[in-house]
mmCIF file of C-alpha atoms in Angstrom:
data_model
loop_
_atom_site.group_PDB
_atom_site.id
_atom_site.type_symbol
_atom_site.label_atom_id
_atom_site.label_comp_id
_atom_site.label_asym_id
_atom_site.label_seq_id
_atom_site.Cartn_x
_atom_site.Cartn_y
_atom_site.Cartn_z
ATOM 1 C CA UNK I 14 -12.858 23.186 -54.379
ATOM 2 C CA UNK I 15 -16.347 22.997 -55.550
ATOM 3 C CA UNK I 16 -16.371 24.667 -59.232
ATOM 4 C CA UNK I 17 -18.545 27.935 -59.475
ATOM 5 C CA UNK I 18 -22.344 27.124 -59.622
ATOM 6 C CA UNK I 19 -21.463 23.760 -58.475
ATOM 7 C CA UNK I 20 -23.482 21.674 -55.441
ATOM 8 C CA UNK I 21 -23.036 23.328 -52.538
ATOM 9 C CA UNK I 22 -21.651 21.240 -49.543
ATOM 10 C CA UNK I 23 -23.779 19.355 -47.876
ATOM 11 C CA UNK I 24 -24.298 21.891 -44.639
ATOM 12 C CA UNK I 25 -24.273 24.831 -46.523
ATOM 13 C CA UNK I 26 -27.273 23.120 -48.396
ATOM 14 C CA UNK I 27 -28.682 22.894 -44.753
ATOM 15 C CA UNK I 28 -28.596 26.476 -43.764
ATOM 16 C CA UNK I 29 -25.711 26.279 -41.605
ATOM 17 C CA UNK I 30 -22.258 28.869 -42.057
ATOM 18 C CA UNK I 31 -18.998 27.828 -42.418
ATOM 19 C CA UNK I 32 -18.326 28.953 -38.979
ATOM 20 C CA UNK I 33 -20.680 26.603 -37.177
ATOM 21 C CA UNK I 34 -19.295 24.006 -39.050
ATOM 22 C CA UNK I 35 -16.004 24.273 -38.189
ATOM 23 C CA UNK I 36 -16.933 24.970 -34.553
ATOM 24 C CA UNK I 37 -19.059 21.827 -34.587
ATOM 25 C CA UNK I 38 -16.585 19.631 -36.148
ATOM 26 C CA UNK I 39 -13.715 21.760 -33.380
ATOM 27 C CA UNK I 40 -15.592 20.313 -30.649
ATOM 28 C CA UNK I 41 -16.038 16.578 -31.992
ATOM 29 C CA UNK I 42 -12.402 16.407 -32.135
ATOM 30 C CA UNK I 43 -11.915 18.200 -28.354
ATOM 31 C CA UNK I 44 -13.951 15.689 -27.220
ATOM 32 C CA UNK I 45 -12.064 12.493 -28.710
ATOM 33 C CA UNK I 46 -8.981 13.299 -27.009
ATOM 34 C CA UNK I 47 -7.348 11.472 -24.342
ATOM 35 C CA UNK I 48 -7.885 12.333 -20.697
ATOM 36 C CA UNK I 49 -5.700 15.565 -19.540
ATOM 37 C CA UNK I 50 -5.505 16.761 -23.176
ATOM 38 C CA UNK I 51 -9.366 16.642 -23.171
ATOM 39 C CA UNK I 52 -9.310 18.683 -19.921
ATOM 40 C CA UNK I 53 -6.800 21.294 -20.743
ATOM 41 C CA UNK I 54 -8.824 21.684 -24.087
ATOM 42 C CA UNK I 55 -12.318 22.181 -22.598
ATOM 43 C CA UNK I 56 -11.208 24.723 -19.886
ATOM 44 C CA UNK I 57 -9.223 26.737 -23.013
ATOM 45 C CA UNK I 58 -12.614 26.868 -24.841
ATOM 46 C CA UNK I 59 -14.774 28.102 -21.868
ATOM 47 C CA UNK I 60 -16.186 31.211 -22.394
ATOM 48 C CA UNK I 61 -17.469 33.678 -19.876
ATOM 49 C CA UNK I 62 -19.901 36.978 -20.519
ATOM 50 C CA UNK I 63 -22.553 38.838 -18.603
ATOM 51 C CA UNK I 64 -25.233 39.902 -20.778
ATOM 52 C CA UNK I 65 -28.277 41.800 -20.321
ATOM 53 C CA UNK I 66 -30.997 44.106 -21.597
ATOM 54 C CA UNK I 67 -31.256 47.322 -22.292
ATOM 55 C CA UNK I 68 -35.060 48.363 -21.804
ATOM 56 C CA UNK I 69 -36.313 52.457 -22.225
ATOM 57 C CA UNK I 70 -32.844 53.195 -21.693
ATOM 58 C CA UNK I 71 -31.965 51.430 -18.564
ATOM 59 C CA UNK I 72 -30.160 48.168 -18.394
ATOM 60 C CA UNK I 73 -32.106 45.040 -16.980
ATOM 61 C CA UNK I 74 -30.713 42.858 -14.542
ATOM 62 C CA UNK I 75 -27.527 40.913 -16.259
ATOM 63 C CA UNK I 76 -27.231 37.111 -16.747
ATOM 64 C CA UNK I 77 -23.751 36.154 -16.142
ATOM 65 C CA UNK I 78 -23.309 32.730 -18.322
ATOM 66 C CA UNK I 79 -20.043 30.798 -17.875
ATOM 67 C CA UNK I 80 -20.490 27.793 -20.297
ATOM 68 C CA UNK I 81 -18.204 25.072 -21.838
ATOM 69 C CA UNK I 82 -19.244 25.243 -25.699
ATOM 70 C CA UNK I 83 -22.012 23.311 -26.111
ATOM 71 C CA UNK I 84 -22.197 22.650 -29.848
ATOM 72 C CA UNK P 18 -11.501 74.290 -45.666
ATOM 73 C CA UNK P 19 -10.963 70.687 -45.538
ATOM 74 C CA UNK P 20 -13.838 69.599 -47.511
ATOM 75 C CA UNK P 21 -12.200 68.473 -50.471
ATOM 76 C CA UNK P 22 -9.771 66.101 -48.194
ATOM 77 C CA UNK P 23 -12.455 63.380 -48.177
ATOM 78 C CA UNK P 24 -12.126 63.525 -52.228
ATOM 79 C CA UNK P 25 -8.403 63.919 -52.316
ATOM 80 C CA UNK P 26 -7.639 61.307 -49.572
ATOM 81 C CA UNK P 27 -10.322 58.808 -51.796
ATOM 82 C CA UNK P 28 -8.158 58.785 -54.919
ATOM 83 C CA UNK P 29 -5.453 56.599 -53.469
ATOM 84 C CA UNK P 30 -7.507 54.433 -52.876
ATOM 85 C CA UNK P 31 -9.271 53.780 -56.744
ATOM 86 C CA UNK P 32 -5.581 53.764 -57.499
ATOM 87 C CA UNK P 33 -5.089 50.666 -55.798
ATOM 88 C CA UNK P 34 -8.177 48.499 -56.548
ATOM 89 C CA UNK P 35 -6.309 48.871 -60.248
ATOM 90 C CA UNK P 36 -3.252 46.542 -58.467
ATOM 91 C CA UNK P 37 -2.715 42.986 -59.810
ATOM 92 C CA UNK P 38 -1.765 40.042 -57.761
ATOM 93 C CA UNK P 39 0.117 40.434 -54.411
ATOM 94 C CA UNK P 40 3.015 38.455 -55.719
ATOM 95 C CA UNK P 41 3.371 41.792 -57.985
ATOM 96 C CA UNK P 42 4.352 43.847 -55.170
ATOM 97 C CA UNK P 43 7.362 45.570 -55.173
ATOM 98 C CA UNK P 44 10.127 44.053 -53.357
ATOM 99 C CA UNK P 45 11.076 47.204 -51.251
ATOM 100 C CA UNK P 46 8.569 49.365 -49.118
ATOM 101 C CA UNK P 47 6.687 52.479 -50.813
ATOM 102 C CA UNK P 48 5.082 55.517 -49.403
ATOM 103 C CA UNK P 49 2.195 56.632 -51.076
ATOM 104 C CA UNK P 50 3.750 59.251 -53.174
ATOM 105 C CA UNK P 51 0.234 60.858 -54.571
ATOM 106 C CA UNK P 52 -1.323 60.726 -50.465
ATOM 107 C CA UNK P 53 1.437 62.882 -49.836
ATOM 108 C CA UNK P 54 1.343 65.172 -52.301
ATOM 109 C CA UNK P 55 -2.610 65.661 -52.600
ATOM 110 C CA UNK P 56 -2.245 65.822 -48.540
ATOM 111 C CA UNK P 57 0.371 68.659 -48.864
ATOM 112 C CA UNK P 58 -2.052 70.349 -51.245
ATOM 113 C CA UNK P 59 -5.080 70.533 -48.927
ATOM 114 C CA UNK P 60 -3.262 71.194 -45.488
ATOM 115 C CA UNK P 61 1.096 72.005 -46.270
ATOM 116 C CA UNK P 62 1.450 72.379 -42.401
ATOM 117 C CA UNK P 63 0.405 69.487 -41.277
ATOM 118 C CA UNK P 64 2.776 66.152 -41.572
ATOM 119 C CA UNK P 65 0.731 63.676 -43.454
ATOM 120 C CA UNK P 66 -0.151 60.548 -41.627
ATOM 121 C CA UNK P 67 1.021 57.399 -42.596
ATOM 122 C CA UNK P 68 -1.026 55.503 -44.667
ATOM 123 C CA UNK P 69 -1.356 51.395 -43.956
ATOM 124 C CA UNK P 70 0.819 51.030 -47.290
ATOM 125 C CA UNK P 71 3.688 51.954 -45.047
ATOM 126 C CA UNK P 72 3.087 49.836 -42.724
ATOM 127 C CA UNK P 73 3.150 46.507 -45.182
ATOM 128 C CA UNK P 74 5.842 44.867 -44.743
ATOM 129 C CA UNK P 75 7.187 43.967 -48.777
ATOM 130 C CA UNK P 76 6.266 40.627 -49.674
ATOM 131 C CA UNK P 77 9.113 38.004 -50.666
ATOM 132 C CA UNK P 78 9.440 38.401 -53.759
ATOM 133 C CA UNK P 79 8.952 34.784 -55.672
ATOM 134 C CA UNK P 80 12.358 33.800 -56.626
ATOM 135 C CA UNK P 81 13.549 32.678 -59.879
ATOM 136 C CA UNK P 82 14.716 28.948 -59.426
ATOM 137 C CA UNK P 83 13.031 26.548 -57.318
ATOM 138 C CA UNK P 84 13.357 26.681 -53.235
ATOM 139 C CA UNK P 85 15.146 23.543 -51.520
ATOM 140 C CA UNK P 86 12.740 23.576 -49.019
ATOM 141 C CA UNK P 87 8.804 24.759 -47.945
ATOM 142 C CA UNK P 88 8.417 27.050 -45.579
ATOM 143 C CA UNK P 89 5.562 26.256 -43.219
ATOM 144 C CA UNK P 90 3.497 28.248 -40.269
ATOM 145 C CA UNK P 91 1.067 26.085 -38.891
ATOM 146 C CA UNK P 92 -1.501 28.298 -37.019
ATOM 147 C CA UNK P 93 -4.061 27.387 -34.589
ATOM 148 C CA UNK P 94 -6.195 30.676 -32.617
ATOM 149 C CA UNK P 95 -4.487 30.060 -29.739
ATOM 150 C CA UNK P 96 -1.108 28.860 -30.673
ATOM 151 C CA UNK P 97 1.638 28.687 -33.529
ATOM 152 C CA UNK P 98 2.174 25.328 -34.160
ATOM 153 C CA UNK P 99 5.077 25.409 -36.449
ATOM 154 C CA UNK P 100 6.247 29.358 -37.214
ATOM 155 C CA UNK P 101 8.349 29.282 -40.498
ATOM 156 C CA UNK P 102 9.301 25.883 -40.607
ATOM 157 C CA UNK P 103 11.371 24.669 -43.323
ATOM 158 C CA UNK P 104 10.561 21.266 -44.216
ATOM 159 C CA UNK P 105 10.316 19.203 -47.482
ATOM 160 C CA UNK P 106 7.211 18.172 -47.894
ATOM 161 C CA UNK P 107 3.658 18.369 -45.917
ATOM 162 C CA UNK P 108 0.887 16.802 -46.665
ATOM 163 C CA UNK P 109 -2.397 18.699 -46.227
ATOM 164 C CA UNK P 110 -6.222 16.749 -46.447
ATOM 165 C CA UNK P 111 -7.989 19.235 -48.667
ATOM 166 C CA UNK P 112 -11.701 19.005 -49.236
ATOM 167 C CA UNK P 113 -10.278 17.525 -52.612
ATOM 168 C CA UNK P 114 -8.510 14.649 -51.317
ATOM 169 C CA UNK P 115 -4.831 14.401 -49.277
ATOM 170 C CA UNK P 116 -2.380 17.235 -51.514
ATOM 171 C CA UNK P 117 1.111 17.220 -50.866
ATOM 172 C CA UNK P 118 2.857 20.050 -51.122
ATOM 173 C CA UNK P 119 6.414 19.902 -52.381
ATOM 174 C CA UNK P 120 8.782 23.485 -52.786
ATOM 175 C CA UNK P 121 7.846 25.212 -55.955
ATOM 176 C CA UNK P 122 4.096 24.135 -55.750
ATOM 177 C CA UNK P 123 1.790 26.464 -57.681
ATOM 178 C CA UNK P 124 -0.200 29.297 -55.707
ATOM 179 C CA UNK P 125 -3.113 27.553 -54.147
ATOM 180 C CA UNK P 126 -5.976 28.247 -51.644
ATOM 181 C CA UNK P 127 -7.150 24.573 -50.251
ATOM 182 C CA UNK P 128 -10.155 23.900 -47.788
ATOM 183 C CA UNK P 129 -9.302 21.335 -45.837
ATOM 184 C CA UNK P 130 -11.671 18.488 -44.012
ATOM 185 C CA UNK P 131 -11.038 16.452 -40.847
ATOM 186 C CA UNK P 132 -8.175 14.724 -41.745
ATOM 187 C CA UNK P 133 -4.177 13.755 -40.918
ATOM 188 C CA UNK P 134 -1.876 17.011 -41.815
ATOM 189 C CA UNK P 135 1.656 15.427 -41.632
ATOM 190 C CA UNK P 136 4.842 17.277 -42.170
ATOM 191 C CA UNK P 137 7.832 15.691 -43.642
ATOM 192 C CA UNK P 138 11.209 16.909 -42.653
ATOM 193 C CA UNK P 139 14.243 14.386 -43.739
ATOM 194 C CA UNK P 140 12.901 11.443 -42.367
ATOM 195 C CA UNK P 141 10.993 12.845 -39.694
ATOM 196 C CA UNK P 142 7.411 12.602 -40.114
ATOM 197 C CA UNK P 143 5.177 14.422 -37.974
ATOM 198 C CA UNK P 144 1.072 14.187 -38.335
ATOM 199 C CA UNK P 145 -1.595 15.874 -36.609
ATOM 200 C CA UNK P 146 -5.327 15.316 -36.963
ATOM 201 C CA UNK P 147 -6.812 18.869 -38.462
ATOM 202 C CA UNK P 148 -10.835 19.408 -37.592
ATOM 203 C CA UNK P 149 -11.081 21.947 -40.357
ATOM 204 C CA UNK P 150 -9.415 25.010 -41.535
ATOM 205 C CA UNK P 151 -7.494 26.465 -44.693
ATOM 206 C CA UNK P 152 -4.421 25.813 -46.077
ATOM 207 C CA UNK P 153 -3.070 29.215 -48.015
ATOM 208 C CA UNK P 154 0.534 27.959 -50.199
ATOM 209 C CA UNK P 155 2.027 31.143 -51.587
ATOM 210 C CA UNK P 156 3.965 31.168 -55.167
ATOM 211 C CA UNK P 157 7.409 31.681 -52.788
ATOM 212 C CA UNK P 158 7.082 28.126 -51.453
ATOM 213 C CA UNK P 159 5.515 29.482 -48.187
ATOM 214 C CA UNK P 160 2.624 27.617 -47.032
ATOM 215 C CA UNK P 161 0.413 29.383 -44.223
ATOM 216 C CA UNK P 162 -1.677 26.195 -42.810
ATOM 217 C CA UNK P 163 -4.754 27.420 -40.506
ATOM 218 C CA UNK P 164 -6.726 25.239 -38.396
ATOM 219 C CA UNK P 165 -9.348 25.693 -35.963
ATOM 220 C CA UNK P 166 -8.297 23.034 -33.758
ATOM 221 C CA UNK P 167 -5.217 20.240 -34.207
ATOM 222 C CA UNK P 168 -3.685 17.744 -32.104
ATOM 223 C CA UNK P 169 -1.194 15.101 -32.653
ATOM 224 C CA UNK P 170 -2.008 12.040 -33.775
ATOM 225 C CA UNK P 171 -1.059 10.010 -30.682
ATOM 226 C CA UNK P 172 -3.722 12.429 -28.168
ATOM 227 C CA UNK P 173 -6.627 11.001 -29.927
ATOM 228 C CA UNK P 174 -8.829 8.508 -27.528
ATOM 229 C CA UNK P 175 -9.619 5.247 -30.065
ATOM 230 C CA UNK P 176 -12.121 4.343 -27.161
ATOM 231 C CA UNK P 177 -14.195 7.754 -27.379
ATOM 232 C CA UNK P 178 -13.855 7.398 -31.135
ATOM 233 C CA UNK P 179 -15.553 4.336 -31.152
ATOM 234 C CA UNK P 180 -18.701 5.399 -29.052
ATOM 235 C CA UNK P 181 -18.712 8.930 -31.004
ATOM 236 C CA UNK P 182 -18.943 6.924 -34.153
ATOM 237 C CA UNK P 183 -21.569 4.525 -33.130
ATOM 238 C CA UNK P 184 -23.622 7.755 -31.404
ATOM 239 C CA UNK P 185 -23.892 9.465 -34.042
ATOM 240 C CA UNK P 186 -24.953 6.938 -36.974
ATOM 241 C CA UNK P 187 -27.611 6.422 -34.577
ATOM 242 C CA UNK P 188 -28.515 9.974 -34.714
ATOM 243 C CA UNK P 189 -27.693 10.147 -38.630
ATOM 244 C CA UNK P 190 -30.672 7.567 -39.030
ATOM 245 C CA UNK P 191 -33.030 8.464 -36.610
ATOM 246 C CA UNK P 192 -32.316 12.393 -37.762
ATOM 247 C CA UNK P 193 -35.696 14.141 -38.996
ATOM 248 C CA UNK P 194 -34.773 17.745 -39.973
ATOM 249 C CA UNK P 195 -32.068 18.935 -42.509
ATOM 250 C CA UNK P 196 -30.282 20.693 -39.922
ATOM 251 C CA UNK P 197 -30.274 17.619 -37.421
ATOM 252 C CA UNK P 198 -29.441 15.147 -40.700
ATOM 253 C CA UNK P 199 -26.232 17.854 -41.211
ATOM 254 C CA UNK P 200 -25.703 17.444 -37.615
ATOM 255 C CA UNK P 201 -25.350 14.196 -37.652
ATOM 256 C CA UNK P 202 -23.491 13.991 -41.028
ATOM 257 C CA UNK P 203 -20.698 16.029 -39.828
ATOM 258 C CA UNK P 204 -20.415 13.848 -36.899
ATOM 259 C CA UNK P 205 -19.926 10.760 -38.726
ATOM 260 C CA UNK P 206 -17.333 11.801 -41.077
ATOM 261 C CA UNK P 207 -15.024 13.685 -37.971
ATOM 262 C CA UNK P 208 -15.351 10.312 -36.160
ATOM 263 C CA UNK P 209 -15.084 8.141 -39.206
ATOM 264 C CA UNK P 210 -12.069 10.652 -40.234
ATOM 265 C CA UNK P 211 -10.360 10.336 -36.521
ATOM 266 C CA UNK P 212 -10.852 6.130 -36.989
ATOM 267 C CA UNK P 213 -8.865 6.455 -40.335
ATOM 268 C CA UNK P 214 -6.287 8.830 -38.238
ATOM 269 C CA UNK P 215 -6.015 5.926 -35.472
ATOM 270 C CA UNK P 216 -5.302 3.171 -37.622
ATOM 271 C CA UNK P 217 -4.046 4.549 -41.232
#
């Protein structure tokens, strides 16, 4: 581990968390694997939400998003 | 009437930020003797409620002569690998280079980096390619190994490796921004690391 005050790594010098590291390097390796693996692993990873906006107190109309992870 | 619970209840808890290591935990489960009695103070009707010290279950405690063998739970978020495994030796690719971990190692907390986690059992050798995670090894020869994603070795596509590889030292050199260079970066050592996995 880097010692205390040492160089930081090289996406942390970037701006980005650990978590969108690991994420990003998560879905390198999802995408590398052979073909019903690859499948099963993309459909785990899907994520589904409705979202929407809450203006003056009243909720806007809600996007529903259903994506594979894109990065 | 109950005002001074909020000070009372908040002395446990000073108490414990005074604790030492975990592995200096007593063996055998305690209730919170002073909870309970500043609890009966304030309120004597009332059953105190359990505190989360209750709930712990005791760690191990480290024994005195060396383990035969390392106990291992392999963790992914949506599975258990390998739930308290003993084996003899795994093999973990830390951010500081491939550690093996034998029974008896000393207390560590390791990063890891894409990389081949194998786990030797007799002559059984099992490896999976790790994208990133932790690796936790306790002083009782327990090893916790968390990963955010790991298959075995033999899942990986050389093929898709290949282009993945070549894609993104493209992007590595045309890459303008920091965040795009990081990008980039990170894709070239997953793919270079997966290559190494292949053929090593």
């Amino acid at each position: 581990m880097a010692s205390a005050g040492g160089a930081a790594p090289f996406w942390r010098a970037a701006g980005m968390t650990y978590i969108t590291y690991s994420n990003i390097c998560a879905n390198l390796v999802r995408n590398c694997l052979k073909e019903p693996f690859k499948a099963e692993a993309i459909s785990r990873e899907r994520v589904h939400f409705s979202l929407s906006k809450w203006v003056d107190g009243k909720p806007e109309k809600p996007t529903v998003r259903s994506d594979p992870t894109e990065h | 009437m109950f005002r001074r619970a909020t000070t009372l209840l908040r002395r446990p808890l000073i108490g414990a930020t005074s604790r030492r290591f975990s592995t200096d935990l007593p063996a055998a489960a305690v209730e919170d003797s002073s909870f309970v009695e500043a609890w009966k103070k304030v309120s004597p009707n009332v059953d105190p409620p359990k505190t989360p010290l209750a709930y712990m279950k005791p760690r191990p405690a480290t024994p005195s002569s060396l383990p035969s063998k390392l106990t291992v739970n392999f963790v992914l978020p949506y599975a258990s690998e390998l739930s308290a495994k003993e084996v003899d030796m795994v093999i973990v690719p830390a951010t500081t280079g491939q550690m093996g971990v034998l029974p008896g190692h000393v207390a560590t907390i390791a990063e890891l980096k894409p990389g081949v986690l194998s786990v030797h059992e007799g002559n059984d050798v099992t490896k999976y390619f790790v994208s990133s995670g932790f690796a936790f090894i306790h002083a009782n020869s327990v090893a916790d190994i968390i990963a955010v994603e790991a298959v075995p070795v033999d899942r990986i596509d050389a093929n898709l490796v290949q282009k993945g590889l070549q894609d993104f030292t493209q992007k590595l050199n045309s890459a303008t921004t920091d965040l795009e260079k990081a990008e980039a970066q990170i894709g070239v050592d997953v793919h270079s690391a997966l290559n190494s996995a292949l053929t090593g």
